[in-house]
Coordinates of C-alpha atoms in Angstrom, one line a residue:
M13 CA 88.9 112.2 118.0
S14 CA 90.6 115.4 118.4
D15 CA 94.4 115.4 119.0
T16 CA 94.1 116.7 122.5
A17 CA 91.5 113.7 123.4
S18 CA 94.0 111.3 121.7
G19 CA 97.1 112.4 123.8
C20 CA 98.8 113.7 120.6
A21 CA 98.7 117.4 121.2
D22 CA 101.7 119.4 120.3
R23 CA 103.6 116.0 119.4
R24 CA 107.0 117.3 118.1
E25 CA 109.3 115.9 115.3
E26 CA 111.8 114.3 118.0
D27 CA 108.7 112.3 119.5
S28 CA 110.2 109.3 117.6
P29 CA 109.9 105.4 117.8
V30 CA 113.4 105.5 119.5
R31 CA 112.5 107.2 122.6
A32 CA 112.4 105.3 125.6
P33 CA 109.6 102.9 126.4
T34 CA 106.9 103.6 128.8
I35 CA 106.9 100.9 131.6
L36 CA 103.5 99.1 132.4
A37 CA 102.8 97.1 135.5
Y38 CA 100.5 94.4 135.1
G39 CA 101.5 92.7 138.5
P40 CA 103.2 93.6 141.9
D41 CA 106.5 91.6 140.8
R42 CA 109.3 93.4 139.3
S43 CA 109.2 91.1 136.4
Q44 CA 105.5 91.6 135.7
V45 CA 105.8 94.4 133.5
A46 CA 105.7 95.5 129.7
E47 CA 107.7 98.0 127.9
L48 CA 105.5 100.0 125.7
R49 CA 106.7 101.7 122.5
L50 CA 104.3 103.7 120.3
P51 CA 104.8 104.9 116.7
A52 CA 105.0 108.4 115.5
G53 CA 101.5 110.1 114.6
C54 CA 98.4 110.4 116.3
G55 CA 96.4 107.6 114.7
P56 CA 95.3 104.4 116.4
A57 CA 97.8 101.8 115.6
P58 CA 97.4 98.0 115.8
L59 CA 99.1 96.6 119.0
V60 CA 101.6 93.9 119.1
L61 CA 101.9 91.9 122.4
L62 CA 105.6 90.7 122.1
L63 CA 106.6 87.7 124.1
H64 CA 110.3 86.6 124.3
G65 CA 111.7 83.3 124.6
S66 CA 115.0 83.0 126.5
Y67 CA 114.5 79.3 126.9
W68 CA 112.2 79.9 130.0
Q69 CA 115.7 80.4 132.1
V70 CA 116.5 83.6 133.8
E71 CA 120.3 83.4 133.0
H72 CA 119.5 84.1 129.4
D73 CA 119.0 87.8 127.9
R74 CA 115.4 88.5 127.1
R75 CA 116.2 92.0 125.6
Y76 CA 117.2 90.3 122.4
L77 CA 113.8 91.5 120.8
G78 CA 114.8 95.0 121.1
M79 CA 115.4 95.3 117.4
V80 CA 112.5 93.6 116.5
A81 CA 110.1 95.8 118.5
E82 CA 112.1 99.0 117.2
D83 CA 111.5 97.8 113.5
L84 CA 107.8 97.1 113.9
V85 CA 107.4 100.6 115.7
A86 CA 109.1 102.3 112.9
R87 CA 106.5 100.5 110.5
G88 CA 103.3 101.9 112.6
Y89 CA 102.6 99.1 115.2
A90 CA 102.5 99.9 118.9
V91 CA 104.5 97.1 120.8
A92 CA 104.0 96.1 124.2
D93 CA 107.3 94.0 125.1
I94 CA 106.1 91.5 127.7
R95 CA 108.2 90.2 130.6
Y96 CA 107.3 87.6 132.9
R97 CA 108.6 85.4 135.5
R98 CA 110.9 82.7 134.5
I99 CA 112.8 79.6 136.1
G100 CA 115.4 81.3 138.6
E101 CA 113.0 84.4 139.5
G102 CA 110.0 82.6 140.8
G103 CA 108.8 81.4 137.6
G104 CA 107.9 77.9 136.3
W105 CA 104.5 76.0 136.6
P106 CA 102.1 77.8 137.2
T107 CA 103.4 81.2 137.5
T108 CA 104.8 81.5 133.8
L109 CA 101.6 80.7 132.6
N110 CA 99.7 82.8 135.0
D111 CA 101.8 85.6 134.2
V112 CA 101.3 85.7 130.5
A113 CA 97.5 85.3 131.2
A114 CA 97.5 88.3 133.3
A115 CA 99.7 90.4 131.0
T116 CA 97.6 89.7 127.8
D117 CA 94.4 90.2 129.8
A118 CA 95.4 93.6 131.2
L119 CA 97.8 95.0 128.8
P120 CA 95.3 96.3 126.2
G121 CA 93.6 98.3 128.9
L122 CA 96.7 99.6 130.4
V123 CA 97.9 100.6 127.0
E124 CA 94.7 102.8 126.7
Q125 CA 95.2 104.4 130.0
A126 CA 98.7 105.4 129.0
A127 CA 98.0 106.5 125.6
P128 CA 94.3 107.3 125.0
G129 CA 93.2 106.6 121.4
R130 CA 96.7 105.9 120.2
V131 CA 96.1 102.0 120.1
D132 CA 93.4 100.1 118.0
L133 CA 91.8 97.4 120.4
D134 CA 90.2 95.7 117.4
R135 CA 93.6 94.7 116.1
I136 CA 95.5 92.9 118.7
V137 CA 98.3 90.3 117.6
Y138 CA 100.2 88.0 120.0
M139 CA 103.8 87.6 118.5
G140 CA 106.5 85.3 120.1
H141 CA 109.7 83.6 119.6
L142 CA 110.7 80.2 121.0
A143 CA 108.9 79.7 123.9
G144 CA 107.5 83.1 123.4
G145 CA 105.8 81.6 120.4
D146 CA 104.4 78.8 122.4
L147 CA 103.0 81.1 124.9
A148 CA 101.6 83.1 122.3
L149 CA 100.0 80.3 120.9
W150 CA 98.8 79.1 124.1
A151 CA 97.4 82.7 125.4
S152 CA 95.1 82.7 122.3
R153 CA 93.8 79.5 123.2
R154 CA 93.0 79.8 126.9
H155 CA 89.1 79.5 126.3
R156 CA 90.1 76.0 125.2
L157 CA 91.8 75.0 128.3
G158 CA 90.2 72.6 130.9
S159 CA 89.1 74.7 133.9
S160 CA 91.5 73.6 136.4
V161 CA 94.5 74.5 134.1
P162 CA 96.8 77.7 135.1
G163 CA 95.5 80.5 133.1
A164 CA 92.1 78.9 131.7
T165 CA 89.2 81.4 131.0
S166 CA 85.9 81.0 129.9
T167 CA 86.1 84.0 127.8
R168 CA 87.8 84.1 124.6
P169 CA 90.8 86.2 124.7
V170 CA 90.5 89.7 122.9
V171 CA 93.2 88.9 120.0
T172 CA 92.8 89.4 116.4
G173 CA 95.5 86.9 115.3
V174 CA 98.8 85.2 116.4
V175 CA 102.5 85.2 114.7
A176 CA 104.5 82.4 116.3
L177 CA 108.1 82.3 115.2
A178 CA 109.9 78.7 116.0
P179 CA 107.6 77.9 118.7
T180 CA 108.3 75.2 121.0
C181 CA 104.9 74.0 120.4
H182 CA 105.4 70.5 121.7
L183 CA 107.2 70.8 125.0
A184 CA 107.7 67.2 125.7
T185 CA 109.6 66.8 122.7
V186 CA 112.1 69.7 123.0
Y187 CA 113.2 69.1 126.8
G188 CA 117.0 69.2 126.8
V189 CA 117.3 69.0 122.7
G190 CA 120.2 70.6 121.3
D191 CA 123.0 71.8 123.8
G192 CA 120.4 71.3 126.4
T193 CA 119.4 75.0 127.0
V194 CA 116.0 74.4 125.8
A195 CA 113.8 73.7 128.6
E196 CA 110.1 74.5 129.7
P197 CA 108.3 76.1 132.6
H198 CA 108.2 72.8 134.7
D199 CA 112.0 72.7 134.8
R200 CA 111.7 68.7 134.8
G201 CA 111.4 66.1 132.0
A202 CA 108.1 64.9 130.6
G203 CA 108.3 61.6 132.6
E204 CA 107.9 63.5 136.0
F205 CA 105.1 65.6 135.4
L206 CA 102.8 64.2 132.8
D207 CA 99.8 66.2 133.9
R208 CA 101.4 69.3 133.4
Y209 CA 102.4 68.4 129.9
A210 CA 99.2 67.4 129.0
A211 CA 97.5 70.5 130.2
A212 CA 100.0 72.7 128.3
D213 CA 99.8 70.6 125.0
L214 CA 98.5 72.8 122.4
A215 CA 97.8 70.0 120.1
T216 CA 95.0 68.9 122.2
L217 CA 93.0 72.4 121.7
G218 CA 91.6 71.6 118.3
Q219 CA 92.0 74.0 115.2
V220 CA 92.6 77.4 115.4
E221 CA 89.6 80.1 115.5
I222 CA 91.7 83.1 114.3
P223 CA 94.5 83.9 111.6
T224 CA 97.5 82.1 113.1
V225 CA 100.8 82.0 111.3
I226 CA 103.7 80.0 112.3
V227 CA 107.2 80.8 110.7
H228 CA 110.0 78.3 111.0
G229 CA 113.3 78.3 109.2
D230 CA 114.6 75.3 107.5
R231 CA 118.0 75.7 108.8
D232 CA 117.1 75.7 112.5
E233 CA 119.3 73.3 114.4
V234 CA 117.8 73.8 117.7
L235 CA 114.1 73.0 117.1
P236 CA 112.8 70.6 114.3
V237 CA 110.3 72.2 111.9
A238 CA 108.6 68.9 111.8
M239 CA 107.2 70.1 115.1
S240 CA 105.6 73.0 113.8
R241 CA 104.6 71.0 110.6
R242 CA 102.8 68.5 113.2
Y243 CA 100.9 71.5 115.1
A244 CA 99.8 73.3 112.0
A245 CA 98.6 70.0 110.6
A246 CA 96.8 69.4 113.7
S247 CA 95.5 73.0 114.2
A248 CA 94.8 74.4 110.7
A249 CA 97.3 77.3 111.6
E250 CA 99.2 78.5 108.4
L251 CA 102.8 77.4 108.4
I252 CA 105.6 79.1 106.3
V253 CA 108.8 77.1 106.3
A254 CA 111.5 80.1 105.4
P255 CA 114.2 78.7 103.4
A256 CA 118.0 79.3 104.2
T257 CA 116.9 80.6 107.4
G258 CA 118.1 79.6 110.8
L259 CA 116.5 80.1 114.5
F260 CA 117.8 83.6 115.2
D261 CA 117.1 85.0 111.7
L262 CA 113.6 85.1 112.4
V263 CA 114.2 88.0 115.0
D264 CA 116.7 89.9 112.7
P265 CA 114.9 92.5 110.8
R266 CA 118.0 92.7 108.7
A267 CA 117.4 89.0 107.5
G268 CA 115.8 88.0 104.2
V269 CA 113.0 86.5 105.8
W270 CA 112.0 89.5 107.6
P271 CA 109.5 90.9 105.0
T272 CA 107.6 87.4 105.0
I273 CA 107.1 88.0 108.9
V274 CA 106.0 91.5 108.5
D275 CA 103.4 90.3 106.0
A276 CA 102.3 87.5 108.3
L277 CA 102.0 90.3 110.9
G278 CA 99.8 92.4 108.7
R279 CA 97.4 89.7 107.7
A280 CA 97.2 88.3 111.6
G281 CA 96.2 91.6 112.5
T282 CA 93.2 92.3 110.2
R283 CA 89.9 91.1 111.0
R284 CA 89.1 89.0 107.9
G285 CA 87.1 86.3 106.3
A286 CA 83.5 84.6 106.7
G287 CA 82.8 83.2 109.9
G288 CA 86.6 82.9 110.8
L289 CA 87.7 81.6 107.5
S290 CA 90.6 83.6 106.2
R291 CA 92.4 81.1 103.5
L292 CA 90.4 79.0 101.0
A293 CA 91.6 76.5 98.5
V294 CA 89.8 76.4 95.6
F295 CA 90.0 73.6 93.1
L296 CA 88.8 74.3 89.4
G297 CA 89.2 73.8 85.7
A298 CA 92.2 74.7 83.9
R299 CA 89.8 75.3 80.8
D300 CA 86.8 77.7 80.7
G301 CA 84.4 74.9 79.7
S302 CA 81.5 75.3 77.0
D303 CA 79.4 77.4 79.5
P304 CA 80.3 80.9 79.5
A305 CA 78.6 81.2 83.0
H306 CA 81.4 79.1 84.6
A307 CA 84.1 81.5 83.6
E308 CA 81.8 84.5 84.8
T309 CA 81.3 82.5 88.1
A310 CA 84.8 81.9 88.8
Y311 CA 85.8 85.5 88.4
A312 CA 83.0 86.6 90.6
V313 CA 84.4 84.1 93.2
G314 CA 87.7 85.7 93.1
R315 CA 86.3 89.4 93.7
G316 CA 84.2 87.8 96.5
L317 CA 87.2 86.2 98.2
A318 CA 89.1 89.7 98.0
D319 CA 86.0 91.5 99.3
R320 CA 85.8 89.2 102.3
G321 CA 89.5 89.2 103.0
I322 CA 89.8 85.8 102.5
E323 CA 93.1 84.6 100.6
L324 CA 92.7 82.3 97.6
V325 CA 94.8 79.2 97.6
Y326 CA 94.9 77.3 94.3
G327 CA 97.2 75.5 91.7
G328 CA 99.2 78.4 90.4
G329 CA 97.8 78.3 86.7
G330 CA 96.8 81.2 84.6
S331 CA 94.5 79.4 81.9
G332 CA 90.9 78.7 82.2
L333 CA 88.9 79.0 85.4
M334 CA 92.0 79.0 87.5
G335 CA 93.3 82.1 85.8
R336 CA 90.0 83.8 86.2
V337 CA 89.5 83.4 89.8
S338 CA 93.1 84.6 90.4
Q339 CA 92.4 87.6 88.3
G340 CA 89.3 88.3 90.2
V341 CA 91.0 87.9 93.5
I342 CA 94.1 90.5 92.2
D343 CA 91.4 93.0 90.6
G344 CA 89.7 93.3 94.0
G345 CA 93.1 93.9 95.8
G346 CA 93.0 90.2 97.5
R347 CA 96.0 88.1 98.3
V348 CA 96.5 85.0 96.1
Y349 CA 98.7 81.9 96.9
G350 CA 99.6 79.6 94.0
V351 CA 101.5 76.0 94.0
I352 CA 102.2 74.6 90.8
P353 CA 104.8 71.6 89.9
R354 CA 107.7 72.6 87.9
F355 CA 107.0 70.6 85.0
M356 CA 103.9 72.8 84.2
V357 CA 106.0 75.7 84.4
Q358 CA 108.6 74.4 81.9
R359 CA 105.4 73.6 79.6
E360 CA 104.1 77.3 80.3
W361 CA 101.2 75.9 81.7
G362 CA 101.8 78.3 84.9
R363 CA 103.3 81.2 83.0
I364 CA 100.1 83.5 82.8
G365 CA 99.7 82.9 86.7
L366 CA 103.4 84.1 87.2
E367 CA 102.8 87.1 85.1
L368 CA 99.8 88.0 87.2
G369 CA 101.8 88.5 90.2
V370 CA 100.6 85.6 92.1
E371 CA 102.7 84.6 95.0
T372 CA 103.9 81.0 93.7
T373 CA 105.6 78.0 95.3
V374 CA 107.3 75.8 92.5
V375 CA 107.3 72.3 93.8
N376 CA 108.7 69.1 92.4
T377 CA 105.6 66.9 92.2
M378 CA 101.9 66.8 92.1
H379 CA 102.0 65.1 95.3
E380 CA 103.7 68.1 96.9
R381 CA 101.5 70.7 95.5
K382 CA 98.5 69.1 96.8
A383 CA 100.0 68.6 100.4
L384 CA 101.2 72.2 100.3
M385 CA 97.8 73.5 99.3
A386 CA 96.2 71.4 102.1
E387 CA 98.9 72.7 104.6
R388 CA 98.1 76.3 103.6
A389 CA 94.2 76.2 103.6
Q390 CA 91.5 76.4 106.2
A391 CA 88.9 74.9 104.0
F392 CA 88.4 73.5 100.4
L393 CA 85.7 74.3 97.7
A394 CA 85.3 73.0 94.3
L395 CA 84.1 75.0 91.2
P396 CA 83.4 73.2 87.8
G397 CA 86.4 71.5 86.6
G398 CA 87.8 68.1 85.2
L399 CA 89.7 65.1 86.2
G400 CA 92.4 67.2 88.0
T401 CA 89.5 69.1 90.0
L402 CA 87.8 65.8 90.9
E403 CA 91.2 64.1 92.1
E404 CA 92.0 67.1 94.3
L405 CA 88.6 67.2 95.8
F406 CA 88.4 63.7 96.8
E407 CA 91.9 63.4 98.2
V408 CA 91.2 66.3 100.6
W409 CA 87.8 64.7 101.2
T410 CA 89.3 61.2 102.1
W411 CA 91.8 62.8 104.2
Q412 CA 89.1 64.4 106.3
T413 CA 87.1 61.2 106.8
L414 CA 90.3 59.6 108.3
A415 CA 90.9 62.2 110.4
L416 CA 94.0 63.4 108.8
H417 CA 92.7 66.9 108.8
G418 CA 89.7 68.7 110.1
K419 CA 89.0 71.3 107.5
P420 CA 85.7 71.4 105.6
V421 CA 85.1 70.5 102.1
G422 CA 82.3 72.1 99.7
L423 CA 81.1 72.3 96.2
L424 CA 79.9 75.5 94.4
N425 CA 77.2 74.1 92.5
T426 CA 76.6 76.6 89.6
G427 CA 74.1 75.9 87.3
G428 CA 73.5 72.5 88.9
F429 CA 77.0 71.5 87.7
W430 CA 77.6 69.1 90.6
D431 CA 74.0 67.5 90.9
P432 CA 75.1 64.3 88.9
L433 CA 78.1 63.7 91.3
V434 CA 76.0 64.4 94.2
A435 CA 73.3 61.8 93.2
L436 CA 76.1 59.2 92.6
L437 CA 77.7 59.8 96.1
R438 CA 74.1 59.4 97.6
G439 CA 73.7 56.1 95.6
F440 CA 77.1 55.1 97.3
A441 CA 75.8 55.6 100.6
D442 CA 72.4 54.0 99.8
V443 CA 74.6 50.7 99.3
G444 CA 76.5 51.0 102.1
F445 CA 80.2 52.2 100.8
V446 CA 79.8 55.7 102.3
E447 CA 78.0 56.7 105.4
H448 CA 75.2 59.3 104.7
D449 CA 76.6 61.3 107.5
T450 CA 79.8 61.9 105.2
I451 CA 78.0 62.5 102.3
D452 CA 75.8 65.5 104.5
Q453 CA 78.8 66.8 105.6
M454 CA 79.9 68.2 102.1
V455 CA 78.8 71.7 101.9
V456 CA 76.9 72.2 98.6
G457 CA 75.4 75.3 97.2
D458 CA 74.9 77.8 94.6
Q459 CA 75.5 81.1 96.3
L460 CA 79.2 81.9 97.5
D461 CA 78.0 83.8 100.7
D462 CA 75.7 80.8 102.0
V463 CA 78.7 78.2 101.0
L464 CA 81.2 80.2 103.0
E465 CA 78.8 80.7 105.9
R466 CA 78.1 76.8 105.9
L467 CA 81.9 75.9 105.5
A468 CA 82.8 78.0 108.5
S469 CA 80.0 76.4 110.5
V470 CA 81.4 72.6 109.4
A471 CA 84.6 73.8 110.6
A472 CA 83.5 74.9 113.9
V473 CA 81.9 71.3 114.4
L474 CA 85.0 69.7 113.2
R475 CA 87.2 71.5 115.8
T476 CA 85.4 70.1 118.6
R477 CA 85.9 66.4 117.6

């Protein structure tokens, strides 16, 4: 596309990210507008639809995300800072939800009209803080709403990913918390409008289908981080609990957590994964085993995940197959996230992994390790390994059968390694200790592409339950 066709002809040095934003109207009311800021340059930029919180109330300043918008524009994002009607200016139920639905539907096209060729419509991220985070999550799930719910649509919204910063993702629990300023679009407690709270409850909408990242500070004194933990566990969204971080640190580009948020935004804004999978926990041995094919397979799996844009979640070690799979991802330019207990680091079992540059969280116990890996991952895959591999595999599989999560589990059956285990499990089913359907739901295959595709298919089935 030429500069003229893209609207970038004769751009000058003073055409900077700090220039006055373009106002785009998505409805007739004066609050139904968005402020569009474009980055310097002429290439298509990913588009962030930014949703403020301001406690749903008109008396709070909704302009507090200005620094966020300017920082993101300086990093090459196009940003549409969305206004919507709040309580005190005609908002509330159902106006606020209808406004956000109208804005997120209309703005990609309005931005393209205002700045042809300047945005990449294949990379659209919803990003919000507080109530805006809740609205960002809600807007991305509108195709899962009942037909009578305001904002419902039969078509999946055109959005690549979501970043929600301390979202009020369970409205009934936050009415009047803290100093009483946190409210919701109904302007009433949960006891008065049970049907409205039920309609807006994100936890009822199943697992997320696009990269979704929640960032919550561990020093948030207004919204409990436990709320985000519950939603992430129910939805398979990625949760990042930021240490030494308060509620408004999340929207301060000078705060220490900001690089983490920018990284989350970049990951959410990239079409990635196989069938919607973007984070896979892999269980495998800390030894190579006697068959060289296992080491070769582990490295090939790492490269395969990197090629598909799937993040590796693993136990943080650097020896044996664990080191080989992480090295494969790193060599392929992919992302690795490791979790390792402190005693293993002290014994230098995790030293090699740390030296590889793996993003690693050090925890106190094996229980914490498994819980954090399960929280981060969207699916689980076991490669050849020993007792630790079996223990991790069976724990997450048991959690799935107890409906503690809805994430699929699989075996990469290289060289028939898992054949004896599969036969044993079918024997358990034959004598009535396990349901045959449970065994059948385990994905077993010897080709990575096939296993990933089937894991994604099982994930889609589990999301509907």
